[in-house]
Coordinates of C-alpha atoms in Angstrom, one line a residue:
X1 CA 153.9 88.0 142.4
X2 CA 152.6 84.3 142.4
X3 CA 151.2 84.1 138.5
X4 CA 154.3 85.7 137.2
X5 CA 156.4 83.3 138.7
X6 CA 153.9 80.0 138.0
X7 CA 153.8 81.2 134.2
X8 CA 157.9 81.5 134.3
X9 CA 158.4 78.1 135.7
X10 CA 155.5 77.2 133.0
X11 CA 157.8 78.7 130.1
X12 CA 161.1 77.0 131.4
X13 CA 159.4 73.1 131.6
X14 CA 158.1 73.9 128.4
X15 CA 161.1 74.5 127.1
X16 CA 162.7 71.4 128.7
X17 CA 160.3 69.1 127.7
X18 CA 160.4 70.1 123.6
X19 CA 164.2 70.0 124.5
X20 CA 163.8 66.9 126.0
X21 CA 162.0 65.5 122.7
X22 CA 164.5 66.9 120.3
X23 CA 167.7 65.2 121.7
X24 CA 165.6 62.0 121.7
X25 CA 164.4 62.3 117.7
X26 CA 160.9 62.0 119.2
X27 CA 160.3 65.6 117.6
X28 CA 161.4 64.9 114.0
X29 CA 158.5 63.0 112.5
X30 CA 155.9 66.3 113.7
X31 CA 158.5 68.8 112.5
X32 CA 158.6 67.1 109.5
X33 CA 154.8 66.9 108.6
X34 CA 154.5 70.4 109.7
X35 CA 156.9 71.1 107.2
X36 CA 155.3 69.3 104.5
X37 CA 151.9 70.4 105.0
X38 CA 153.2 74.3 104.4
X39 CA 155.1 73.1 100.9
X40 CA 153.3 72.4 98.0
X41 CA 154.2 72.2 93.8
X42 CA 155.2 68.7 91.8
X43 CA 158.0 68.7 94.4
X44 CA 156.3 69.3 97.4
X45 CA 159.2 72.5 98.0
X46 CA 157.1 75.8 97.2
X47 CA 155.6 77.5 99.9
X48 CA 151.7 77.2 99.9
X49 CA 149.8 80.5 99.3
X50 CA 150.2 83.1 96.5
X51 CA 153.5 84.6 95.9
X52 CA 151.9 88.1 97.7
X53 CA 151.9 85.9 100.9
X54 CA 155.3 84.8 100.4
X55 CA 156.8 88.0 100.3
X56 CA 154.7 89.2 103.2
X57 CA 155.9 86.7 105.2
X58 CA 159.2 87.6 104.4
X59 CA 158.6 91.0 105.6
X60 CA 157.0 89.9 108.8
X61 CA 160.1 87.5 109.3
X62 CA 162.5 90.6 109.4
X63 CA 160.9 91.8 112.6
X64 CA 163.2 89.3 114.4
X65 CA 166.2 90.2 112.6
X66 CA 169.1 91.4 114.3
X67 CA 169.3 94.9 112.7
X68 CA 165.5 95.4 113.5
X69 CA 165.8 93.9 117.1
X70 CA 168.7 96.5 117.7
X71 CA 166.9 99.5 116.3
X72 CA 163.5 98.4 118.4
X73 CA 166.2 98.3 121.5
X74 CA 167.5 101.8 120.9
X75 CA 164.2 103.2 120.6
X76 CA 162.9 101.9 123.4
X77 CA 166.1 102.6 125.7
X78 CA 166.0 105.9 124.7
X79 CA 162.5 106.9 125.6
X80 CA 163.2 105.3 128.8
X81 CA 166.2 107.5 129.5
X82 CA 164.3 110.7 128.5
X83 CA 161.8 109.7 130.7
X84 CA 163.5 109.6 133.6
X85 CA 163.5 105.9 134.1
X86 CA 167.4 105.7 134.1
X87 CA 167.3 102.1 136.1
X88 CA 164.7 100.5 134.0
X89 CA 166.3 101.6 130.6
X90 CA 169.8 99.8 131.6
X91 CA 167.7 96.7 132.8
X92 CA 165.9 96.7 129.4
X93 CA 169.7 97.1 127.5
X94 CA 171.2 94.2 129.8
X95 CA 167.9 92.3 129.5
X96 CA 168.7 91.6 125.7
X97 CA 171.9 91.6 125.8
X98 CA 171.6 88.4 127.8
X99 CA 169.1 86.9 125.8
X100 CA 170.8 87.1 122.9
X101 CA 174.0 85.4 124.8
X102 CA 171.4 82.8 125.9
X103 CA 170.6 82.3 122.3
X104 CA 173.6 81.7 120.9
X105 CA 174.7 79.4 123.7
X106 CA 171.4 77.3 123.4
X107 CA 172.3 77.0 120.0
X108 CA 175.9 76.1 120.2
X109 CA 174.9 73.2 123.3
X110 CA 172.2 71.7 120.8
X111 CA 173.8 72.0 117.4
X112 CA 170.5 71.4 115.4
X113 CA 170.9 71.2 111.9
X114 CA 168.2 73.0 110.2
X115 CA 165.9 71.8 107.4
X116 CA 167.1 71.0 104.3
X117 CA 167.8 73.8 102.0
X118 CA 166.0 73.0 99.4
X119 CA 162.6 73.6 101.8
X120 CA 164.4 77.5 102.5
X121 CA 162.2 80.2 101.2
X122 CA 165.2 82.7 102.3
X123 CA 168.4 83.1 103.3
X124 CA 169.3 81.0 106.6
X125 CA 172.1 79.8 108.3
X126 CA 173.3 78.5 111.6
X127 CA 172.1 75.6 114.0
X128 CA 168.5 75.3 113.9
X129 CA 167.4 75.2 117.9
X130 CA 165.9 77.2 119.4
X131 CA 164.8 79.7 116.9
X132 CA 166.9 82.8 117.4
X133 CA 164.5 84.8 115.4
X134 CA 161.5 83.5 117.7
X135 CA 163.5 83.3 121.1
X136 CA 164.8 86.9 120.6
X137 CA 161.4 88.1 119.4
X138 CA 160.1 87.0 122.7
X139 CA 163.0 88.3 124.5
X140 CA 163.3 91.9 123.1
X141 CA 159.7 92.8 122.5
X142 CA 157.7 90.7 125.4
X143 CA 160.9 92.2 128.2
X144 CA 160.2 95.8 126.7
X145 CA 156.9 95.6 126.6
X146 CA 156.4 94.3 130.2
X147 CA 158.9 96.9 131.2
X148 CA 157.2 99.6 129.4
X149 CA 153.6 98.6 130.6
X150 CA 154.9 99.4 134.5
X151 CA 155.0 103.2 132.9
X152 CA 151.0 103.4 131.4
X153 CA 148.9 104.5 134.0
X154 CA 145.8 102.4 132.9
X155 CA 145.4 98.3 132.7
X156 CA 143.1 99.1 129.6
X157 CA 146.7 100.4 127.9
X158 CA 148.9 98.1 129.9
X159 CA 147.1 95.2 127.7
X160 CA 147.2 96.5 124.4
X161 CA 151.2 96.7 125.3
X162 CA 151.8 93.7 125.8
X163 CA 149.1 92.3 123.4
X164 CA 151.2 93.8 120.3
X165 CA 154.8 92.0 121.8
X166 CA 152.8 88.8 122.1
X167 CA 151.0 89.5 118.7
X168 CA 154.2 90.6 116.8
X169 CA 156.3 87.7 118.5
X170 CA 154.1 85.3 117.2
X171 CA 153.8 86.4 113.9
X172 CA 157.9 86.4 113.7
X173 CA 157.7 82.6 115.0
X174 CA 155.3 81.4 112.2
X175 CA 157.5 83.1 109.6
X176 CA 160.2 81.0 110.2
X177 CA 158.4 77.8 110.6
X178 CA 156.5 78.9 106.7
X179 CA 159.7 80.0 105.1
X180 CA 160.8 76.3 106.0
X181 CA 164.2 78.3 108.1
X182 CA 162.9 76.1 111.4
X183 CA 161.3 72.9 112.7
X184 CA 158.1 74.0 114.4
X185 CA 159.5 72.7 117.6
X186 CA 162.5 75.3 117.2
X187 CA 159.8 78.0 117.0
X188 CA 158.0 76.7 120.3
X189 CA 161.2 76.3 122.3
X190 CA 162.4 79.6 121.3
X191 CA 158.6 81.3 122.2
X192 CA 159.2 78.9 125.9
X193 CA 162.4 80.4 126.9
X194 CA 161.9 84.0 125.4
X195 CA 158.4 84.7 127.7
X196 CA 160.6 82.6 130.7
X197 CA 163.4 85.5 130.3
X198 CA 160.8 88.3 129.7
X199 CA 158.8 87.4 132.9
X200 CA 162.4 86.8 134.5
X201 CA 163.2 90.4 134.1
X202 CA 159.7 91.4 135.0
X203 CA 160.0 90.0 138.4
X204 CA 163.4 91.8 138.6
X205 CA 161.9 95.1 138.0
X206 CA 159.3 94.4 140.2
X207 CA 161.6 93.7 142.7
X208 CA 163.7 96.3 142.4
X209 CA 160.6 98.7 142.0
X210 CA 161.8 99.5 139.3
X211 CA 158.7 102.1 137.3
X212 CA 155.6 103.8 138.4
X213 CA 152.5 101.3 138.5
X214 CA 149.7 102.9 138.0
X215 CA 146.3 101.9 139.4
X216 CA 143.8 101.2 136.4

């Protein structure tokens, strides 16, 4: 119980601490050169890479949209219930249903203005901190996962589980930073307090022995 809680309270002063840097401006001059070293062209506004990567990206960026988000929800919920795992599969529903309250009120508290649109490789809108594409990301896919991986009876498979959330969550948080959507330091906060809320409800399951660990 002692590395999930040191990695939580890891995530959370992370999160502070770019939080921290934002409200000061200290953040702005990184973003910014992030931002710029990702743009090329006469202009310095066009994405670097082919136009292939572009539109990959894109597609990788809809794996933190809403609609995709919901649907990965509902799948997931659903398997739980059919497995038997009642408990677990309401803790996984209220799990993002928080996080995306969380979200929203993060945003509305910081009221980040995003990067100029002229830098937007698609279609963007609302305050800028913490990425809600990135923080929900984390939220939905690293609290199923972890959830799900107290149901695989072997550590080799427990791994690969949460290896994919981690995997697919960081892809969605580069996206964003790429498509010029988000500051870099959007993208990290949002990572920071998405893995602080998964292992949050990890330690709840855990608590409320919630699942069937399996020895490896």
């Amino acid at each position: 119980m002692l590395w999930p809680i040191l990695l939580m309270g890891l995530a959370a002063w992370g999160f502070m601490e770019i939080a921290g840097e934002v409200l000061e401006g200290d953040a702005h001059t990184v973003d910014l050169w992030i931002l710029h070293q990702l743009r090329t062209g006469d202009q310095g506004l066009r994405p670097i890479g082919p136009l292939w990567l572009q539109e990959a990206i894109r597609d990788l960026t809809a794996l933190g949209s809403p609609v995709v988000l919901v649907l990965t929800v509902g799948a997931v919920w659903g398997y739980m219930v059919m497995a038997g795992q009642r408990a677990m599969s309401w803790l996984a529903l209220g799990a993002s249903c928080g996080g995306l309250l969380m979200a929203y009120a993060l945003k509305s508290v910081f009221s980040r203005a995003r990067p100029d649109a002229v830098f937007h490789a698609t279609v963007a809108s609302g305050y800028s901190f913490p990425s809600g594409h990135a923080m929900m990301s984390a939220i939905v896919y690293l609290t199923l996962a972890a959830l799900l991986a107290r149901l695989v009876p072997r550590a080799r498979l427990r791994w690969y589980v949460m290896g994919t959330a981690a995997a697919l969550t960081g892809l969605v948080g580069l996206s964003r930073v790429y498509l010029g959507v988000h500051w870099a330091s959007d993208v990290a906060a949002g990572w920071a307090a998405g893995a602080a809320w998964a292992l949050l409800c990890w330690l709840l399951a855990q608590r409320l022995q919630l699942g069937q660990e399996s020895k490896p």
